Amino acid sequence: MKLIRKMISFTKGIRGSMVLLSLMMTVSMIAGITVVAQIRYIRRNYELMSHTTGKADRLYYFMQNDFMMTDAKNREWIQSLEEEAAVAGVYPVYTVNPLTYGTGADETMISIVLYHHRLGELFPGLKQDYSGGSGIITASPVFDNLSIGDTVTLRFTRTNVKQNYTIVGKLEYPYYSLKFGGSATVPTVNQMFYSGGHLMMEGTPENLERLSNLASVSPSMNFILEVRDDASNEAVDALMLRLSRSGITVSLPELLETSEEEIWRQYRTLLPKPVFLLVVSIFGYFSTLILTFKKKERDLALCYLCGANRSQCIAVVLAGFALMALIPTAVCVSMLLILPVCDWLGWMTAYQYRVDYGCWLLIGGYLALSAGIALITSRLQMKDHTPVTLLRGVEQ
Amino acid sequence: MITLENINKIYPVGEGEFYALKDVMLHIEKGDFTAILGPSGSGKSTLLNIIGCLDNPTSGSYRLDDHEITALKDGEKAKLRNQKIGFVLQDFALLNRETVYYNVMLPLLFSSTPYGKIRKKVMAALETVGLSGQEKKLANQLSGGQRQRVAIARALVNDPDLILADEPTGQLDSETGKQIMELLRELNRQGKTVIVVTHDDKVAGYCGRHFRVIDGCVREECKV
Ligand SMILES: Nc1ncnc2c1ncn2[C@@H]1O[C@H](COP(=O)(O)OP(=O)(O)O)[C@@H](O)[C@H]1O
Ligand SMILES: [Mg+2]
């Protein structure tokens, strides 16, 4: 109660500036959040891929340049690679469609994505578990009301066949699903992820065979290739030569390196904005903050005169600051809470944002810095002019 | 009650030093009504601020009741200012945008007084200074004399033993000044120790003891 009374009193004479400061705080925090969320998005993909089981030097990312090949021919070619002496495994991602889920108005287009279980083992950061046999693993909010053991009915629209599948696994949001999509001369990890949810199934030969009779099964143009531990240099060279006729091969370390460079390139386009904001902040926000809190210098001297000790003076300043920061913080915190929900609902797929601890750190840091400046402003005042000189100045 | 021994206050001025107070010896008993006289710039306020635990002397010893003030921490001095000392300053030192009520309650906000007991204390203090019924007015709506009464009410609200007034009549006309001095004399009669800093001999006429400060040196004068 006493604190509230002091808080209200603190705002007297600086209410205009406090409203302005609140606005500036809101705008700059939101701007900061969007930038940090973009940076975190880019960074996440990199972290997922770099978190391997330590076999990175035996992994290669391969990008085909022959787009004219039919799916069937492509599959054949991929299977022929597996027979190479140096190869331990080839791990493309297969997409099965068209198919729908649900009936009537609730009918939803959906795809099944077939993974090789090795992908989950190689990249534990993906948190994918493909031990599903011919069952289905859900990775979409659409299936959130279903649990393991339930059955889903899928309709293959080309053949109009309906089939039931048991749910054997559920990926938790956020879903980190590989797709090896796109194509670029310089491959980066940013092309490797699905943005939307879907169904997953293990890419066993039996599953491939069965589903290709019902729908079209297209292998990703790009894939991960694992070389044997004991493969001879000659065999690896021969493999690389063969691959070079059909596309580009980069080792995983190389891929991560180019991705890292790409990330910094993206940062460079993203970062001038926050730097500009920082400059504007320093001149606008912080000077307003300092001037506003400087106005309270005499009030604090009066509190001191009336027997407030240092921590009570600090509490008065912090209470005033808290009042000012209340609305901006509420706005930004609700933004941070709502964004993941939007993302989860699939409304955010077009935006490359990721709300994680980085955004919370930003808000926390921003508030701490501002409160620190507010405090230092008033502390410096108390030092430069002790209440004595301050009140004497008023006196004369 | 108050004993100052060899108090020095030195301000650094450019390269050199400025002695605002030189070897001050002073003793004030409980219940005294004391005037500190002297020309402007002689060091009166500096002395009063040290007595009021607002400022530290550069050297020397200051005892207030049983406390050696120079050895106390900031928090302990704050507590003393809050509980034992009431200040009245020349410019009234009020929060001008606040109500009379809030201004008077300010020391209580920094004390351990429960919130529910504040109102009674504030009203009693306002009654003592003759401002009953004015508590809702803003400080800047009052006349100079009324503002000084608010300041006195604030000084009184925590029932301190010691009231320090730095040129309390400096900004008032002589009639209002007289009323303020009479109020302070009344408080002294009720048992408060009152110290008034002034350069006005008429104001000093109310007081029982006189100390004169000249160039930082203090000596007691016999009353004429
Ligand atoms: N912070 C300070 N730094 C330097 N000199 C000061 C400071 N405060 C006061 N003084 C000097 O100390 C002297 C005494 O000041 P003060 O006690 O305010 O005088 P008075 O109240 O008698 O007019 C003055 O000459 C003043 O200029
Ligand atoms: Mg003075």
JSON list of C-alpha atoms in Angstrom, two decimals, chain A residues 3-148:
[
{"chain": "A", "resi": 3, "resn": "LEU", "atom": "CA", "xyz": [4.67, 1.34, -2.14]},
{"chain": "A", "resi": 4, "resn": "ILE", "atom": "CA", "xyz": [1.65, 1.96, -4.36]},
{"chain": "A", "resi": 5, "resn": "ARG", "atom": "CA", "xyz": [1.27, 5.40, -2.83]},
{"chain": "A", "resi": 6, "resn": "LYS", "atom": "CA", "xyz": [4.94, 6.16, -3.53]},
{"chain": "A", "resi": 7, "resn": "MET", "atom": "CA", "xyz": [4.61, 4.74, -7.02]},
{"chain": "A", "resi": 8, "resn": "ILE", "atom": "CA", "xyz": [1.71, 7.05, -7.87]},
{"chain": "A", "resi": 9, "resn": "SER", "atom": "CA", "xyz": [3.51, 10.01, -6.38]},
{"chain": "A", "resi": 10, "resn": "PHE", "atom": "CA", "xyz": [6.59, 9.20, -8.41]},
{"chain": "A", "resi": 11, "resn": "THR", "atom": "CA", "xyz": [4.68, 9.66, -11.68]},
{"chain": "A", "resi": 12, "resn": "LYS", "atom": "CA", "xyz": [3.57, 13.20, -10.82]},
{"chain": "A", "resi": 13, "resn": "GLY", "atom": "CA", "xyz": [5.13, 15.69, -13.16]},
{"chain": "A", "resi": 14, "resn": "ILE", "atom": "CA", "xyz": [6.56, 13.06, -15.51]},
{"chain": "A", "resi": 15, "resn": "ARG", "atom": "CA", "xyz": [3.42, 11.32, -16.71]},
{"chain": "A", "resi": 16, "resn": "GLY", "atom": "CA", "xyz": [3.74, 12.59, -20.28]},
{"chain": "A", "resi": 17, "resn": "SER", "atom": "CA", "xyz": [7.31, 11.35, -20.54]},
{"chain": "A", "resi": 18, "resn": "MET", "atom": "CA", "xyz": [6.36, 8.07, -18.95]},
{"chain": "A", "resi": 19, "resn": "VAL", "atom": "CA", "xyz": [3.63, 7.43, -21.52]},
{"chain": "A", "resi": 20, "resn": "LEU", "atom": "CA", "xyz": [6.09, 8.31, -24.27]},
{"chain": "A", "resi": 21, "resn": "LEU", "atom": "CA", "xyz": [8.69, 6.02, -22.75]},
{"chain": "A", "resi": 22, "resn": "SER", "atom": "CA", "xyz": [6.17, 3.21, -22.49]},
{"chain": "A", "resi": 23, "resn": "LEU", "atom": "CA", "xyz": [5.39, 3.59, -26.18]},
{"chain": "A", "resi": 24, "resn": "MET", "atom": "CA", "xyz": [9.06, 3.67, -27.13]},
{"chain": "A", "resi": 25, "resn": "MET", "atom": "CA", "xyz": [9.67, 0.63, -24.99]},
{"chain": "A", "resi": 26, "resn": "THR", "atom": "CA", "xyz": [6.84, -1.30, -26.64]},
{"chain": "A", "resi": 27, "resn": "VAL", "atom": "CA", "xyz": [7.92, -0.45, -30.17]},
{"chain": "A", "resi": 28, "resn": "SER", "atom": "CA", "xyz": [11.59, -1.16, -29.63]},
{"chain": "A", "resi": 29, "resn": "MET", "atom": "CA", "xyz": [10.94, -4.39, -27.75]},
{"chain": "A", "resi": 30, "resn": "ILE", "atom": "CA", "xyz": [8.66, -5.67, -30.52]},
{"chain": "A", "resi": 31, "resn": "ALA", "atom": "CA", "xyz": [11.21, -4.69, -33.15]},
{"chain": "A", "resi": 32, "resn": "GLY", "atom": "CA", "xyz": [13.89, -6.45, -31.13]},
{"chain": "A", "resi": 33, "resn": "ILE", "atom": "CA", "xyz": [11.77, -9.57, -30.73]},
{"chain": "A", "resi": 34, "resn": "THR", "atom": "CA", "xyz": [11.13, -9.89, -34.47]},
{"chain": "A", "resi": 35, "resn": "VAL", "atom": "CA", "xyz": [14.82, -9.62, -35.26]},
{"chain": "A", "resi": 36, "resn": "VAL", "atom": "CA", "xyz": [15.86, -12.03, -32.53]},
{"chain": "A", "resi": 37, "resn": "ALA", "atom": "CA", "xyz": [13.12, -14.46, -33.55]},
{"chain": "A", "resi": 38, "resn": "GLN", "atom": "CA", "xyz": [14.41, -14.42, -37.14]},
{"chain": "A", "resi": 39, "resn": "ILE", "atom": "CA", "xyz": [17.98, -14.95, -36.02]},
{"chain": "A", "resi": 40, "resn": "ARG", "atom": "CA", "xyz": [16.89, -17.79, -33.75]},
{"chain": "A", "resi": 41, "resn": "TYR", "atom": "CA", "xyz": [15.04, -19.41, -36.65]},
{"chain": "A", "resi": 42, "resn": "ILE", "atom": "CA", "xyz": [18.12, -19.42, -38.84]},
{"chain": "A", "resi": 43, "resn": "ARG", "atom": "CA", "xyz": [20.28, -20.59, -35.97]},
{"chain": "A", "resi": 44, "resn": "ARG", "atom": "CA", "xyz": [17.99, -23.46, -35.03]},
{"chain": "A", "resi": 45, "resn": "ASN", "atom": "CA", "xyz": [18.32, -25.23, -38.37]},
{"chain": "A", "resi": 46, "resn": "TYR", "atom": "CA", "xyz": [22.06, -25.02, -38.09]},
{"chain": "A", "resi": 47, "resn": "GLU", "atom": "CA", "xyz": [22.09, -26.37, -34.58]},
{"chain": "A", "resi": 48, "resn": "LEU", "atom": "CA", "xyz": [19.85, -29.30, -35.50]},
{"chain": "A", "resi": 49, "resn": "MET", "atom": "CA", "xyz": [22.13, -30.36, -38.32]},
{"chain": "A", "resi": 50, "resn": "SER", "atom": "CA", "xyz": [25.38, -29.83, -36.47]},
{"chain": "A", "resi": 51, "resn": "HIS", "atom": "CA", "xyz": [24.20, -31.98, -33.60]},
{"chain": "A", "resi": 52, "resn": "THR", "atom": "CA", "xyz": [25.26, -35.30, -35.11]},
{"chain": "A", "resi": 53, "resn": "THR", "atom": "CA", "xyz": [26.42, -38.49, -33.48]},
{"chain": "A", "resi": 54, "resn": "GLY", "atom": "CA", "xyz": [30.00, -37.62, -34.28]},
{"chain": "A", "resi": 55, "resn": "LYS", "atom": "CA", "xyz": [30.09, -39.34, -37.68]},
{"chain": "A", "resi": 56, "resn": "ALA", "atom": "CA", "xyz": [29.90, -36.08, -39.58]},
{"chain": "A", "resi": 57, "resn": "ASP", "atom": "CA", "xyz": [33.01, -36.83, -41.64]},
{"chain": "A", "resi": 58, "resn": "ARG", "atom": "CA", "xyz": [31.36, -39.92, -43.09]},
{"chain": "A", "resi": 59, "resn": "LEU", "atom": "CA", "xyz": [28.17, -38.10, -44.08]},
{"chain": "A", "resi": 60, "resn": "TYR", "atom": "CA", "xyz": [27.60, -36.38, -47.39]},
{"chain": "A", "resi": 61, "resn": "TYR", "atom": "CA", "xyz": [24.80, -34.23, -48.65]},
{"chain": "A", "resi": 62, "resn": "PHE", "atom": "CA", "xyz": [24.02, -34.90, -52.25]},
{"chain": "A", "resi": 63, "resn": "MET", "atom": "CA", "xyz": [22.02, -32.66, -54.60]},
{"chain": "A", "resi": 64, "resn": "GLN", "atom": "CA", "xyz": [20.83, -34.05, -57.92]},
{"chain": "A", "resi": 65, "resn": "ASN", "atom": "CA", "xyz": [20.82, -31.85, -60.97]},
{"chain": "A", "resi": 66, "resn": "ASP", "atom": "CA", "xyz": [18.64, -34.04, -63.17]},
{"chain": "A", "resi": 67, "resn": "PHE", "atom": "CA", "xyz": [15.10, -32.89, -62.54]},
{"chain": "A", "resi": 68, "resn": "MET", "atom": "CA", "xyz": [13.70, -34.65, -65.55]},
{"chain": "A", "resi": 69, "resn": "MET", "atom": "CA", "xyz": [14.07, -38.14, -64.12]},
{"chain": "A", "resi": 70, "resn": "THR", "atom": "CA", "xyz": [10.78, -39.84, -63.22]},
{"chain": "A", "resi": 71, "resn": "ASP", "atom": "CA", "xyz": [10.16, -40.83, -59.63]},
{"chain": "A", "resi": 72, "resn": "ALA", "atom": "CA", "xyz": [10.43, -44.50, -60.48]},
{"chain": "A", "resi": 73, "resn": "LYS", "atom": "CA", "xyz": [13.75, -44.03, -62.26]},
{"chain": "A", "resi": 74, "resn": "ASN", "atom": "CA", "xyz": [15.01, -41.88, -59.46]},
{"chain": "A", "resi": 75, "resn": "ARG", "atom": "CA", "xyz": [14.17, -44.53, -56.91]},
{"chain": "A", "resi": 76, "resn": "GLU", "atom": "CA", "xyz": [15.94, -47.12, -58.96]},
{"chain": "A", "resi": 77, "resn": "TRP", "atom": "CA", "xyz": [19.01, -44.96, -59.21]},
{"chain": "A", "resi": 78, "resn": "ILE", "atom": "CA", "xyz": [19.04, -44.32, -55.45]},
{"chain": "A", "resi": 79, "resn": "GLN", "atom": "CA", "xyz": [18.73, -48.04, -54.79]},
{"chain": "A", "resi": 80, "resn": "SER", "atom": "CA", "xyz": [21.60, -48.75, -57.14]},
{"chain": "A", "resi": 81, "resn": "LEU", "atom": "CA", "xyz": [23.78, -46.42, -55.10]},
{"chain": "A", "resi": 82, "resn": "GLU", "atom": "CA", "xyz": [23.22, -48.55, -52.05]},
{"chain": "A", "resi": 83, "resn": "GLU", "atom": "CA", "xyz": [24.93, -51.42, -53.78]},
{"chain": "A", "resi": 84, "resn": "GLU", "atom": "CA", "xyz": [28.19, -49.45, -54.13]},
{"chain": "A", "resi": 85, "resn": "ALA", "atom": "CA", "xyz": [30.99, -50.94, -52.03]},
{"chain": "A", "resi": 86, "resn": "ALA", "atom": "CA", "xyz": [31.79, -47.70, -50.17]},
{"chain": "A", "resi": 87, "resn": "VAL", "atom": "CA", "xyz": [28.19, -46.91, -49.27]},
{"chain": "A", "resi": 88, "resn": "ALA", "atom": "CA", "xyz": [26.75, -47.69, -45.83]},
{"chain": "A", "resi": 89, "resn": "GLY", "atom": "CA", "xyz": [23.38, -46.16, -46.61]},
{"chain": "A", "resi": 90, "resn": "VAL", "atom": "CA", "xyz": [21.45, -43.68, -48.70]},
{"chain": "A", "resi": 91, "resn": "TYR", "atom": "CA", "xyz": [18.80, -41.68, -46.87]},
{"chain": "A", "resi": 92, "resn": "PRO", "atom": "CA", "xyz": [16.39, -39.73, -48.99]},
{"chain": "A", "resi": 93, "resn": "VAL", "atom": "CA", "xyz": [12.98, -38.63, -47.80]},
{"chain": "A", "resi": 94, "resn": "TYR", "atom": "CA", "xyz": [9.95, -39.91, -49.76]},
{"chain": "A", "resi": 95, "resn": "THR", "atom": "CA", "xyz": [6.74, -37.96, -49.99]},
{"chain": "A", "resi": 96, "resn": "VAL", "atom": "CA", "xyz": [3.50, -39.85, -50.53]},
{"chain": "A", "resi": 97, "resn": "ASN", "atom": "CA", "xyz": [0.50, -37.99, -51.96]},
{"chain": "A", "resi": 98, "resn": "PRO", "atom": "CA", "xyz": [-2.19, -37.19, -52.85]},
{"chain": "A", "resi": 99, "resn": "LEU", "atom": "CA", "xyz": [-4.19, -38.38, -49.88]},
{"chain": "A", "resi": 100, "resn": "THR", "atom": "CA", "xyz": [-6.78, -36.94, -47.54]},
{"chain": "A", "resi": 101, "resn": "TYR", "atom": "CA", "xyz": [-7.76, -37.35, -43.95]},
{"chain": "A", "resi": 102, "resn": "GLY", "atom": "CA", "xyz": [-11.22, -36.87, -42.50]},
{"chain": "A", "resi": 103, "resn": "THR", "atom": "CA", "xyz": [-14.56, -36.69, -44.25]},
{"chain": "A", "resi": 104, "resn": "GLY", "atom": "CA", "xyz": [-16.91, -34.09, -45.68]},
{"chain": "A", "resi": 105, "resn": "ALA", "atom": "CA", "xyz": [-16.14, -30.52, -44.76]},
{"chain": "A", "resi": 106, "resn": "ASP", "atom": "CA", "xyz": [-13.36, -31.61, -42.43]},
{"chain": "A", "resi": 107, "resn": "GLU", "atom": "CA", "xyz": [-11.46, -33.38, -45.17]},
{"chain": "A", "resi": 108, "resn": "THR", "atom": "CA", "xyz": [-7.84, -32.29, -45.08]},
{"chain": "A", "resi": 109, "resn": "MET", "atom": "CA", "xyz": [-5.11, -32.79, -47.66]},
{"chain": "A", "resi": 110, "resn": "ILE", "atom": "CA", "xyz": [-2.15, -34.46, -46.07]},
{"chain": "A", "resi": 111, "resn": "SER", "atom": "CA", "xyz": [1.03, -36.26, -47.04]},
{"chain": "A", "resi": 112, "resn": "ILE", "atom": "CA", "xyz": [2.92, -39.13, -45.57]},
{"chain": "A", "resi": 113, "resn": "VAL", "atom": "CA", "xyz": [6.62, -38.64, -45.34]},
{"chain": "A", "resi": 114, "resn": "LEU", "atom": "CA", "xyz": [8.79, -41.74, -45.35]},
{"chain": "A", "resi": 115, "resn": "TYR", "atom": "CA", "xyz": [12.06, -41.55, -43.49]},
{"chain": "A", "resi": 116, "resn": "HIS", "atom": "CA", "xyz": [14.93, -43.88, -43.12]},
{"chain": "A", "resi": 117, "resn": "HIS", "atom": "CA", "xyz": [15.30, -44.60, -39.41]},
{"chain": "A", "resi": 118, "resn": "ARG", "atom": "CA", "xyz": [19.04, -43.89, -39.69]},
{"chain": "A", "resi": 119, "resn": "LEU", "atom": "CA", "xyz": [18.28, -40.19, -40.13]},
{"chain": "A", "resi": 120, "resn": "GLY", "atom": "CA", "xyz": [16.87, -40.07, -36.64]},
{"chain": "A", "resi": 121, "resn": "GLU", "atom": "CA", "xyz": [19.92, -41.82, -35.28]},
{"chain": "A", "resi": 122, "resn": "LEU", "atom": "CA", "xyz": [22.37, -39.62, -37.12]},
{"chain": "A", "resi": 123, "resn": "PHE", "atom": "CA", "xyz": [20.75, -36.35, -36.10]},
{"chain": "A", "resi": 124, "resn": "PRO", "atom": "CA", "xyz": [19.52, -36.78, -32.53]},
{"chain": "A", "resi": 125, "resn": "GLY", "atom": "CA", "xyz": [18.69, -33.06, -32.45]},
{"chain": "A", "resi": 126, "resn": "LEU", "atom": "CA", "xyz": [15.71, -33.85, -34.66]},
{"chain": "A", "resi": 127, "resn": "LYS", "atom": "CA", "xyz": [14.24, -35.97, -31.88]},
{"chain": "A", "resi": 128, "resn": "GLN", "atom": "CA", "xyz": [12.71, -38.31, -34.44]},
{"chain": "A", "resi": 129, "resn": "ASP", "atom": "CA", "xyz": [11.95, -41.87, -33.69]},
{"chain": "A", "resi": 130, "resn": "TYR", "atom": "CA", "xyz": [11.10, -44.11, -36.66]},
{"chain": "A", "resi": 131, "resn": "SER", "atom": "CA", "xyz": [10.67, -47.43, -34.97]},
{"chain": "A", "resi": 132, "resn": "GLY", "atom": "CA", "xyz": [7.16, -47.52, -36.37]},
{"chain": "A", "resi": 133, "resn": "GLY", "atom": "CA", "xyz": [7.13, -50.39, -38.83]},
{"chain": "A", "resi": 134, "resn": "SER", "atom": "CA", "xyz": [4.10, -49.78, -41.00]},
{"chain": "A", "resi": 135, "resn": "GLY", "atom": "CA", "xyz": [2.40, -47.60, -38.39]},
{"chain": "A", "resi": 136, "resn": "ILE", "atom": "CA", "xyz": [2.14, -43.85, -38.50]},
{"chain": "A", "resi": 137, "resn": "ILE", "atom": "CA", "xyz": [3.89, -41.18, -36.52]},
{"chain": "A", "resi": 138, "resn": "THR", "atom": "CA", "xyz": [2.03, -37.86, -36.27]},
{"chain": "A", "resi": 139, "resn": "ALA", "atom": "CA", "xyz": [3.84, -34.58, -36.64]},
{"chain": "A", "resi": 140, "resn": "SER", "atom": "CA", "xyz": [0.98, -32.18, -37.12]},
{"chain": "A", "resi": 141, "resn": "PRO", "atom": "CA", "xyz": [-1.43, -30.30, -34.86]},
{"chain": "A", "resi": 142, "resn": "VAL", "atom": "CA", "xyz": [-4.23, -31.74, -37.00]},
{"chain": "A", "resi": 143, "resn": "PHE", "atom": "CA", "xyz": [-3.75, -35.04, -35.19]},
{"chain": "A", "resi": 144, "resn": "ASP", "atom": "CA", "xyz": [-3.32, -33.61, -31.76]},
{"chain": "A", "resi": 145, "resn": "ASN", "atom": "CA", "xyz": [-6.53, -35.18, -30.44]},
{"chain": "A", "resi": 146, "resn": "LEU", "atom": "CA", "xyz": [-5.29, -38.67, -31.36]},
{"chain": "A", "resi": 147, "resn": "SER", "atom": "CA", "xyz": [-3.06, -40.74, -29.15]},
{"chain": "A", "resi": 148, "resn": "ILE", "atom": "CA", "xyz": [-0.74, -43.67, -29.70]}
]
